[in-house]
Amino acid sequence: MNDRERRDFAAGLSAEVDAWLRGEPTRRTFITKFGQAIGMLPIAGGVLGSMAEWALAQAGAELADPSTPLGKAQVAALKASSEGPADGSAYRAVQAAKQYSGVTLNMTYESGLQALDPRNFSGPMWEQLTGIKSNVVELSHPDQYSKPVAEHIAASGAYDILDIEPAWTPSLADGGVIAPLDDYIAKYLNKADLDDYHPLYKALPTYKGKIWGFFDDGDMFALYYRRDIFEDAKLKEAYQTKFGKPLEVPKTWEDYAQVAQFITDQLAPKVYGAGHFRKAGSPGNQFDFLQQYRANGGQFFDANMKAQLASPAGIKTLQNMIAANKASIPGNNELDAVSLWAAWLQGKVAMIYSWPPTGRMTAGYSQSDKAINFIPQSSIADKVGYAIVPSNPEMATGYNKALAADSANPDAAYLFMQWAVSPPVSLARVMLPYSLRDPYRLSHYESDLYGSLFPTAKDYLRNLNNSANVALLDLIMPGWQDYALTLDRMCTSVWAGTDPKAALETAAAEWDATTERLGTDSQKAFFEEYKKLPGSSADHTVEKMGMAVTLD
C-alpha cells in the first residue's frame, strides 16, 4: 500500500469510526474494517493506532460501545496498558509479561457470573496485549478452598492464580498453598497503587508481615430503601403520631424492626417493610448475625478462646432478627439472595441490605446484559436511596487474587494479577454489568465514569465508601467455614422455633469443639492476628482507628 492509498484508507476508516459510534454499521462490520488496519499499525499513529488496538481487543473481548461510560473505562484501561504512563502498574505488567507469550494461565473463579469477567473481558484483553492465554476454572464457592488444597497436596501444579476469600489466607499461607508477593511487588508494582485501596481492604491480603495477594472485590453490605415510602407525608404523620418521633431510615437494629413493622402494617400486602435472605446456605445467616452481634457489643472469644455467643448480646441479636423476620415479606425465612433481589426489584419490600450488585440492579444497569436475565427489570429505579446498615455493616466474604505456590509460571501469573487489579483495569472490571466484582479502590469511588453509569451512581459509590469506614470483617482464621456454618444452622433452628438461648449455647459448644480440633493455642495466635485488622470489631473499625476516608 503506497502513501496515497494509506491516506485514503485512513480517511475511510475515520468515517467508519464515526458511523459506528452513531450506531449505523454492525459491530461485525466495524471489526472487519479495523482488521484491515492491522498491517498499518507500525506506520499509523495517533487515533488510528489507538482505534486499531481497540479493534484488536474488540475482536477477542466483549467490549462496550466506546462512547458509553463503560466503553470509555475500557478504552482507558487499554490505553493505560499499551501506552502508559510508563510507571503505571498496568503498563509495567504488560511490558514485563510479553516475554511469556504463549503461556496459558489456569485461574480459579467462582462458577457463574464471577467467571464472565475473565472469559469475556480481562482474559481476552490480556491475551491480545501479551499473548498469554487464560484458562478459567469454574469452581463452587467451597471448592475454591478445597480444590487448591487438594492440588497442592498432590503437587499437580494445576493452578496458577487463585480467587480466595480473605478468611482463607492464613490457612493457605501456612499450608504452603499460596506464595507471598512481596518480592514481585518490589520488582514490578507502582507502590502508589497500594495507597489507592480503601484502608479496610488494603490490609486484607496481609498476614504475618507479608502480602499474600491483591484484594479484588469490595463485598460491602449496604442498606437500600424506598425514598418514596420514607418521604410519604401520610406515613410520616402516622409514624410521628404512633411513636413520637420522625419516620427516618433506621440507624439501630431496634428501629429497623420497628420501622419495617410499621411499613408492613400500613402498606401490606402491596409493600412489606423488609426482606432478608434467611434460607440456610443461601448464602447463609452468618453475615447478618455477625454484623448485628458485634454492633450489640458481642465478643467472639474470651482470653482462653472460649466462645462467647451465649451472651446477652447474642440473645439481643437473635431477638432483633426475629422481630425483623416478623415484619418482613411472607416467605422471608425461605428467601435466598436472588429471590430477595427479585422481591426488591419488583417493589414488594421497602428495605433490604445486601451486596453492592443490589445498587446496579436497582438502577437497571445490570439488566442491560443478557447474562442477568434471571433478574427482573427494576420497577423502582428512580425511587431508591442508600444508607449505612444500622450501626456497622458486614464486609461479607470478598475476594483476594493469590498466587498458587505450585504455579509453573509464577511471574506471568503475578503480572496478570497486578494488571487486573491496577486502577484503570480494575475500574473497567467493576463497571461490567454482569460481573459481581464490586468497588474497592478510592479511584473507583471517585470515578466520574462509574459515577455516570446511572443517575444516582455517585451517591451509591459514596455510601459504599462510607460503609467501609465503619465496616466489620468476617473472621479471618482457620476454621472460618465451620464457625460460619454453625451460625447459619443456629439461626435456621431459631427460625424453626428453637429457643434463642438454647440455640446460642449449642452454637457456642460447636465453636469450642472447632477451636479444640484445630488447636486452642494456634487458634488464639490466629485470632490475635485477626484483631489487628481494621474492622475486626466495632471498636476497631477504620473510622475508630482514625483512617476514615471522606469523599468530596
XYZ file of C-alpha atoms in Angstrom:
552
model
C 0.000 0.000 0.000
C 1.549 3.327 -1.066
C 1.282 6.630 0.814
C -1.769 7.850 -1.099
C -3.554 4.558 -0.565
C -2.743 4.715 3.125
C -4.168 8.245 3.390
C -7.342 7.219 1.554
C -7.701 4.125 3.719
C -7.208 6.155 6.905
C -9.796 8.711 5.803
C -12.308 5.985 5.060
C -11.532 4.280 8.346
C -12.145 7.515 10.230
C -15.550 7.783 8.620
C -16.294 4.190 9.623
C -15.414 5.001 13.233
C -17.744 7.984 13.276
C -20.538 5.945 11.734
C -20.047 3.089 14.180
C -20.184 5.452 17.133
C -23.532 6.686 15.768
C -24.663 3.057 15.728
C -25.009 2.782 11.948
C -22.960 -0.299 10.984
C -22.940 -3.518 12.987
C -20.105 -4.367 15.332
C -19.090 -7.187 12.985
C -18.718 -4.720 10.098
C -16.698 -2.418 12.328
C -14.324 -5.173 13.405
C -13.881 -6.366 9.830
C -12.942 -2.882 8.682
C -10.467 -2.435 11.507
C -8.993 -5.857 10.908
C -7.688 -4.473 7.629
C -5.723 -1.865 9.582
C -3.531 -4.329 11.428
C -0.831 -4.136 8.805
C -0.776 -0.360 9.150
C -0.047 -0.312 12.873
C 3.712 0.211 12.509
C 3.199 3.311 10.386
C -0.093 4.704 11.596
C -0.048 6.830 14.741
C -2.447 8.830 16.883
C -6.107 7.958 16.760
C -5.704 5.348 14.034
C -3.191 3.349 16.084
C -5.290 3.543 19.236
C -8.502 2.591 17.495
C -6.853 -0.270 15.673
C -5.697 -1.611 19.032
C -9.246 -1.199 20.258
C -10.452 -3.253 17.296
C -7.940 -5.980 18.086
C -9.182 -6.141 21.649
C -12.782 -5.930 20.446
C -12.270 -8.981 18.294
C -11.305 -11.073 21.328
C -13.267 -9.473 24.164
C -16.839 -8.351 24.655
C -16.327 -4.595 24.837
C -18.898 -1.854 25.224
C -19.615 0.986 22.832
C -16.639 3.318 23.423
C -18.967 6.302 23.716
C -20.577 4.859 26.891
C -19.131 5.194 30.408
C -18.167 1.515 30.448
C -16.694 1.744 26.963
C -14.672 4.802 27.965
C -13.354 2.972 31.014
C -12.375 0.021 28.830
C -10.632 2.321 26.348
C -8.766 3.940 29.241
C -7.739 0.509 30.542
C -6.446 -0.498 27.123
C -4.594 2.785 26.716
C -3.001 2.556 30.172
C -1.922 -0.999 29.368
C -0.461 -0.297 25.949
C 0.627 3.365 26.046
C 1.319 4.077 29.689
C 2.166 6.097 31.700
C 5.358 4.074 31.752
C 5.407 3.854 35.553
C 1.797 2.655 35.709
C 1.275 -0.844 37.075
C -0.876 -1.874 34.112
C 1.734 -0.815 31.548
C 4.631 -2.291 33.513
C 2.792 -5.595 33.864
C 2.075 -5.824 30.141
C 5.621 -4.966 29.098
C 7.131 -7.489 31.508
C 4.614 -10.193 30.579
C 5.243 -10.167 26.814
C 8.247 -12.433 27.291
C 5.833 -15.148 28.428
C 3.716 -15.052 25.266
C 2.245 -18.471 24.537
C 1.923 -19.475 28.184
C -1.532 -20.490 29.478
C -2.525 -19.439 32.992
C -5.031 -21.553 34.894
C -7.108 -19.326 37.171
C -9.912 -20.305 39.528
C -13.133 -18.308 39.717
C -16.443 -18.912 41.405
C -18.718 -20.548 38.865
C -21.360 -18.399 37.215
C -21.311 -14.628 36.857
C -17.937 -14.155 38.546
C -16.258 -16.159 35.775
C -17.677 -13.971 32.994
C -15.129 -11.225 33.641
C -12.040 -13.313 32.720
C -13.929 -15.146 29.991
C -15.408 -12.111 28.275
C -13.211 -9.164 29.165
C -9.999 -9.323 31.174
C -8.760 -12.688 29.889
C -9.191 -11.897 26.173
C -7.781 -8.375 26.547
C -4.740 -9.706 28.421
C -4.124 -12.224 25.660
C -4.350 -9.517 22.996
C -1.870 -7.381 24.942
C 0.652 -10.066 25.934
C -0.014 -13.287 24.043
C -0.666 -15.065 27.367
C -3.771 -17.229 27.323
C -6.063 -17.840 30.276
C -7.975 -20.959 31.219
C -10.808 -20.137 33.618
C -11.534 -22.971 36.037
C -15.016 -22.513 37.459
C -15.477 -23.887 40.978
C -18.240 -23.823 43.550
C -17.503 -21.496 46.448
C -16.469 -24.282 48.873
C -14.317 -25.877 46.148
C -12.416 -22.621 45.725
C -10.812 -23.521 49.048
C -10.727 -27.313 48.986
C -9.567 -27.873 45.405
C -6.385 -25.764 45.649
C -5.519 -27.527 48.903
C -6.014 -30.952 47.289
C -3.993 -29.996 44.196
C -1.195 -28.643 46.380
C -1.047 -31.874 48.359
C -0.906 -33.771 45.065
C 1.792 -31.372 43.770
C -0.130 -31.238 40.496
C 0.618 -27.633 39.598
C -2.964 -27.435 38.345
C -3.489 -23.763 39.158
C -1.583 -20.521 38.686
C -3.946 -17.885 40.090
C -6.470 -18.450 42.865
C -9.535 -16.431 43.789
C -9.807 -16.873 47.561
C -11.752 -15.395 50.441
C -9.584 -13.221 52.694
C -10.693 -15.521 55.517
C -8.735 -18.361 53.934
C -5.419 -16.535 53.689
C -3.871 -17.720 56.987
C -4.653 -21.385 56.314
C -3.482 -21.320 52.708
C -0.354 -19.319 53.545
C 0.704 -21.565 56.424
C -0.146 -24.618 54.352
C 2.142 -23.530 51.531
C -0.740 -23.368 49.041
C -0.165 -19.701 48.159
C 3.035 -17.701 47.777
C 3.875 -14.244 49.163
C 4.007 -11.413 46.651
C 6.439 -9.040 48.367
C 9.375 -9.683 46.033
C 7.212 -9.378 42.931
C 5.667 -6.173 44.244
C 9.105 -4.692 44.868
C 10.126 -5.558 41.324
C 7.050 -4.646 39.290
C 4.380 -2.629 41.115
C 3.875 1.112 41.300
C 3.565 1.319 45.088
C 1.054 4.174 44.862
C -1.489 1.568 43.766
C -1.487 0.132 47.277
C -2.440 3.505 48.738
C -5.378 3.664 46.315
C -7.095 0.856 48.237
C -9.645 1.861 50.846
C -7.948 1.226 54.232
C -10.432 -1.552 55.034
C -9.300 -3.543 52.016
C -5.614 -2.681 51.892
C -4.785 -4.867 54.891
C -6.853 -7.909 53.952
C -4.162 -9.806 51.973
C -1.550 -9.250 54.692
C -0.563 -11.951 57.152
C 2.468 -12.256 59.429
C 4.052 -9.191 57.855
C 3.797 -10.398 54.255
C 1.418 -9.729 51.375
C -0.337 -12.855 50.097
C -2.467 -11.456 47.307
C -4.288 -8.460 45.899
C -7.735 -7.595 47.201
C -10.217 -7.627 44.339
C -13.873 -7.428 45.415
C -15.488 -4.999 47.867
C -18.358 -7.143 49.159
C -19.791 -4.429 51.360
C -23.290 -4.734 52.798
C -25.333 -1.548 52.444
C -28.924 -0.566 53.180
C -31.159 0.156 50.188
C -34.506 1.812 50.927
C -37.526 3.246 49.140
C -37.241 7.028 49.284
C -40.819 7.450 48.066
C -42.098 5.499 51.083
C -39.917 7.233 53.660
C -40.895 10.630 52.212
C -44.637 9.916 52.057
C -46.394 12.652 54.042
C -49.228 10.452 55.363
C -46.835 7.745 56.527
C -44.584 10.291 58.200
C -47.535 11.793 60.063
C -48.803 8.378 61.147
C -45.382 7.296 62.392
C -44.893 10.542 64.326
C -48.293 10.119 65.937
C -47.664 6.491 66.922
C -44.048 6.678 68.093
C -43.494 10.341 68.871
C -40.514 10.650 66.546
C -39.920 11.150 62.815
C -40.037 8.341 60.274
C -36.373 8.007 59.277
C -34.037 5.495 57.731
C -33.124 3.339 60.768
C -29.767 3.711 62.462
C -30.259 0.998 65.106
C -31.494 -2.581 64.770
C -34.386 -1.889 67.136
C -35.530 0.993 64.937
C -35.021 -1.179 61.861
C -37.526 -3.777 63.075
C -39.930 -1.091 64.288
C -39.866 0.818 61.005
C -40.202 -2.377 58.977
C -43.213 -3.496 61.040
C -44.842 -0.063 60.694
C -44.497 -0.100 56.916
C -45.846 -3.647 56.735
C -48.833 -2.689 58.893
C -49.531 0.345 56.721
C -48.860 -0.958 53.190
C -49.096 -4.763 53.100
C -49.850 -6.748 51.016
C -48.715 -4.285 48.341
C -45.415 -3.484 50.075
C -43.773 -5.057 53.122
C -41.298 -3.348 55.426
C -38.265 -5.501 54.661
C -36.911 -8.753 53.275
C -33.879 -10.923 54.107
C -32.121 -13.979 52.718
C -32.789 -16.340 55.609
C -32.722 -19.695 53.809
C -29.913 -21.877 55.125
C -26.806 -21.740 52.975
C -28.278 -19.247 50.523
C -25.769 -17.709 51.110
C -26.097 -18.002 54.895
C -27.376 -16.222 58.004
C -23.896 -15.843 59.467
C -23.208 -12.497 57.791
C -26.252 -10.796 59.257
C -25.728 -12.323 62.685
C -22.065 -11.289 62.744
C -22.754 -7.630 61.948
C -25.602 -7.305 64.449
C -23.875 -9.320 67.175
C -20.810 -7.092 67.213
C -22.867 -3.928 66.899
C -24.613 -5.115 70.067
C -21.272 -5.422 71.837
C -20.785 -9.142 71.328
C -17.358 -10.749 71.587
C -16.279 -13.877 69.722
C -13.936 -15.449 72.286
C -12.681 -14.835 75.808
C -8.987 -14.841 76.755
C -8.971 -18.656 76.751
C -10.632 -18.881 73.301
C -13.971 -19.983 74.732
C -16.886 -18.901 72.536
C -18.951 -16.020 73.925
C -22.005 -16.433 71.697
C -24.360 -17.425 74.538
C -24.398 -13.917 75.953
C -26.843 -11.031 76.345
C -25.501 -9.652 73.053
C -26.293 -12.954 71.334
C -29.830 -13.087 72.715
C -30.453 -9.447 71.778
C -29.201 -10.083 68.249
C -31.476 -13.075 67.663
C -34.432 -11.236 69.147
C -33.845 -8.313 66.779
C -33.551 -10.678 63.832
C -36.782 -12.462 64.809
C -38.577 -9.117 65.045
C -37.299 -8.170 61.593
C -38.461 -11.511 60.200
C -41.985 -10.934 61.531
C -42.061 -7.523 59.866
C -40.960 -8.881 56.504
C -42.448 -10.213 53.305
C -44.210 -13.608 53.559
C -41.757 -16.428 52.919
C -38.898 -14.308 54.250
C -37.261 -17.240 56.029
C -37.036 -19.227 52.781
C -35.604 -16.457 50.603
C -32.170 -16.801 49.038
C -30.173 -13.799 47.821
C -31.553 -13.928 44.279
C -35.172 -14.280 45.442
C -34.677 -11.297 47.719
C -33.323 -9.243 44.828
C -36.381 -10.191 42.776
C -38.796 -9.130 45.521
C -36.944 -5.847 45.952
C -36.796 -5.042 42.237
C -40.499 -5.727 41.882
C -41.242 -3.167 44.586
C -42.508 -5.636 47.177
C -40.264 -4.534 50.060
C -39.260 -1.132 51.393
C -35.782 -2.007 52.724
C -33.102 -4.586 52.103
C -29.424 -4.868 52.941
C -27.195 -6.867 50.668
C -24.115 -6.756 48.453
C -23.258 -3.908 46.040
C -24.782 -5.538 42.916
C -28.097 -4.556 44.541
C -27.467 -0.934 43.606
C -26.602 -1.702 39.996
C -29.613 -3.984 39.617
C -31.892 -1.420 41.264
C -30.832 1.176 38.709
C -31.488 -1.311 35.892
C -27.855 -1.202 34.799
C -27.040 -4.866 35.359
C -30.087 -5.994 33.412
C -28.664 -4.327 30.308
C -26.663 -7.539 29.807
C -28.271 -10.830 28.839
C -26.266 -12.670 31.497
C -28.509 -11.094 34.174
C -31.748 -12.166 32.505
C -32.708 -14.194 35.581
C -33.193 -10.919 37.487
C -36.403 -8.954 36.738
C -36.294 -5.429 35.422
C -36.319 -2.805 38.139
C -39.639 -1.112 38.881
C -38.096 1.197 41.481
C -35.041 2.665 39.735
C -35.927 6.287 40.496
C -37.279 5.676 43.994
C -34.290 4.368 45.940
C -31.840 5.798 48.454
C -28.654 4.421 50.011
C -27.624 4.280 53.660
C -25.234 2.534 56.016
C -26.587 -0.650 57.551
C -27.602 0.136 61.171
C -24.513 0.527 63.362
C -21.861 -1.481 61.461
C -22.211 -3.291 58.130
C -20.534 -6.591 57.300
C -17.843 -6.800 54.642
C -19.153 -10.227 53.721
C -16.593 -12.507 52.042
C -14.882 -10.579 49.208
C -12.018 -11.978 47.135
C -8.245 -11.805 47.030
C -6.276 -12.814 43.981
C -3.488 -15.099 45.175
C -0.523 -16.758 43.519
C -0.593 -20.542 43.663
C 2.691 -21.686 45.207
C 2.931 -24.580 42.732
C 2.461 -22.452 39.615
C 4.798 -23.350 36.768
C 4.571 -19.740 35.570
C 4.727 -17.608 38.736
C 5.998 -14.391 37.131
C 3.398 -14.491 34.368
C 0.681 -15.276 36.909
C 1.740 -12.449 39.206
C 1.841 -9.979 36.309
C -1.711 -10.834 35.286
C -2.867 -10.177 38.845
C -1.021 -6.854 39.003
C -2.576 -5.837 35.697
C -6.107 -6.963 36.564
C -6.254 -5.069 39.875
C -4.439 -1.953 38.625
C -6.583 1.202 38.951
C -7.582 1.611 35.280
C -8.194 -2.075 34.561
C -9.980 -2.803 37.834
C -12.274 0.185 37.248
C -13.411 -1.277 33.937
C -13.893 -4.671 35.589
C -16.051 -3.415 38.480
C -18.193 -1.492 35.972
C -19.116 -4.598 33.973
C -22.911 -5.033 34.188
C -22.741 -8.800 34.528
C -19.802 -9.018 36.913
C -20.226 -9.401 40.648
C -16.935 -7.585 41.320
C -17.560 -4.536 43.458
C -15.671 -1.257 44.027
C -12.785 -1.250 46.487
C -10.333 1.435 45.349
C -10.567 5.127 46.186
C -10.282 5.781 42.464
C -13.369 3.587 41.963
C -15.406 5.623 44.438
C -14.204 8.893 42.913
C -14.545 7.850 39.272
C -16.621 10.186 37.105
C -17.133 7.333 34.650
C -18.564 4.994 37.278
C -20.482 7.933 38.722
C -22.246 8.412 35.388
C -23.362 4.779 34.957
C -26.807 5.621 36.339
C -28.398 8.770 37.809
C -27.634 8.017 41.468
C -24.315 6.224 40.957
C -22.298 8.905 42.745
C -24.483 8.574 45.850
C -24.195 4.786 45.616
C -20.387 4.949 45.486
C -20.209 7.463 48.322
C -22.313 5.179 50.510
C -20.076 2.179 49.766
C -17.053 4.227 50.828
C -18.772 5.481 53.981
C -19.920 1.963 54.814
C -16.357 0.672 54.516
C -15.263 3.283 57.060
C -17.348 1.601 59.776
C -17.461 -1.948 58.395
C -16.775 -5.248 60.155
C -14.903 -8.232 58.735
C -15.689 -11.924 58.697
C -13.428 -13.995 60.917
C -10.090 -14.349 59.136
C -8.584 -17.509 60.588
C -8.624 -21.280 60.106
C -11.986 -22.858 60.775
C -13.945 -19.883 59.426
C -16.115 -22.169 57.289
C -17.038 -24.282 60.335
C -17.694 -21.294 62.572
C -19.862 -19.760 59.841
C -21.863 -22.933 59.205
C -22.557 -23.187 62.925
C -24.051 -19.690 62.919
C -26.152 -20.454 59.848
C -27.534 -23.630 61.452
C -28.147 -21.786 64.706
C -30.203 -19.062 63.049
C -32.136 -21.537 60.930
C -33.063 -23.525 64.017
C -34.300 -20.351 65.725
C -36.482 -19.504 62.732
C -37.956 -23.004 63.153
C -38.807 -22.341 66.807
C -35.735 -23.231 68.875
C -35.294 -21.056 71.956
C -32.608 -18.433 71.183
C -30.675 -19.057 74.404
C -30.585 -22.799 73.797
C -29.548 -22.282 70.174
C -26.728 -19.970 71.237
C -25.479 -22.463 73.795
C -25.424 -25.221 71.164
C -23.584 -22.931 68.750
C -21.023 -21.960 71.404
C -20.341 -25.622 72.117
C -19.809 -26.259 68.390
C -17.420 -23.307 68.188
C -15.454 -24.652 71.150
C -15.254 -28.073 69.508
C -13.933 -26.483 66.292
C -11.359 -24.479 68.225
C -10.166 -27.532 70.148
C -9.981 -29.626 66.987
C -7.772 -27.044 65.278
C -5.696 -26.405 68.409
C -6.632 -23.820 71.010
C -3.190 -22.230 71.207
C -2.765 -21.946 67.448
C -6.303 -20.569 67.044
C -5.556 -17.971 69.694
C -2.496 -16.863 67.729
C -4.575 -16.584 64.552
C -7.257 -14.635 66.397
C -4.669 -12.202 67.744
C -3.511 -11.575 64.157
C -7.105 -11.027 63.096
C -7.751 -8.472 65.840
C -5.044 -6.232 64.368
C -7.057 -5.728 61.171
C -9.278 -2.673 60.717
C -12.839 -3.929 61.015
C -12.150 -6.818 63.389
C -14.557 -5.332 65.953
C -16.920 -2.416 66.396
C -14.208 -0.703 68.470
C -11.554 -1.257 65.804
C -13.110 -0.010 62.567
C -11.323 2.134 60.008
C -13.128 5.123 61.465
C -12.258 4.280 65.087
C -8.615 3.908 64.022
C -8.612 7.431 62.565
C -8.269 6.297 58.941
C -11.756 7.083 57.617
C -11.915 8.254 54.003
C -14.025 11.340 53.257
C -15.014 11.913 49.643
C -15.523 15.385 48.227
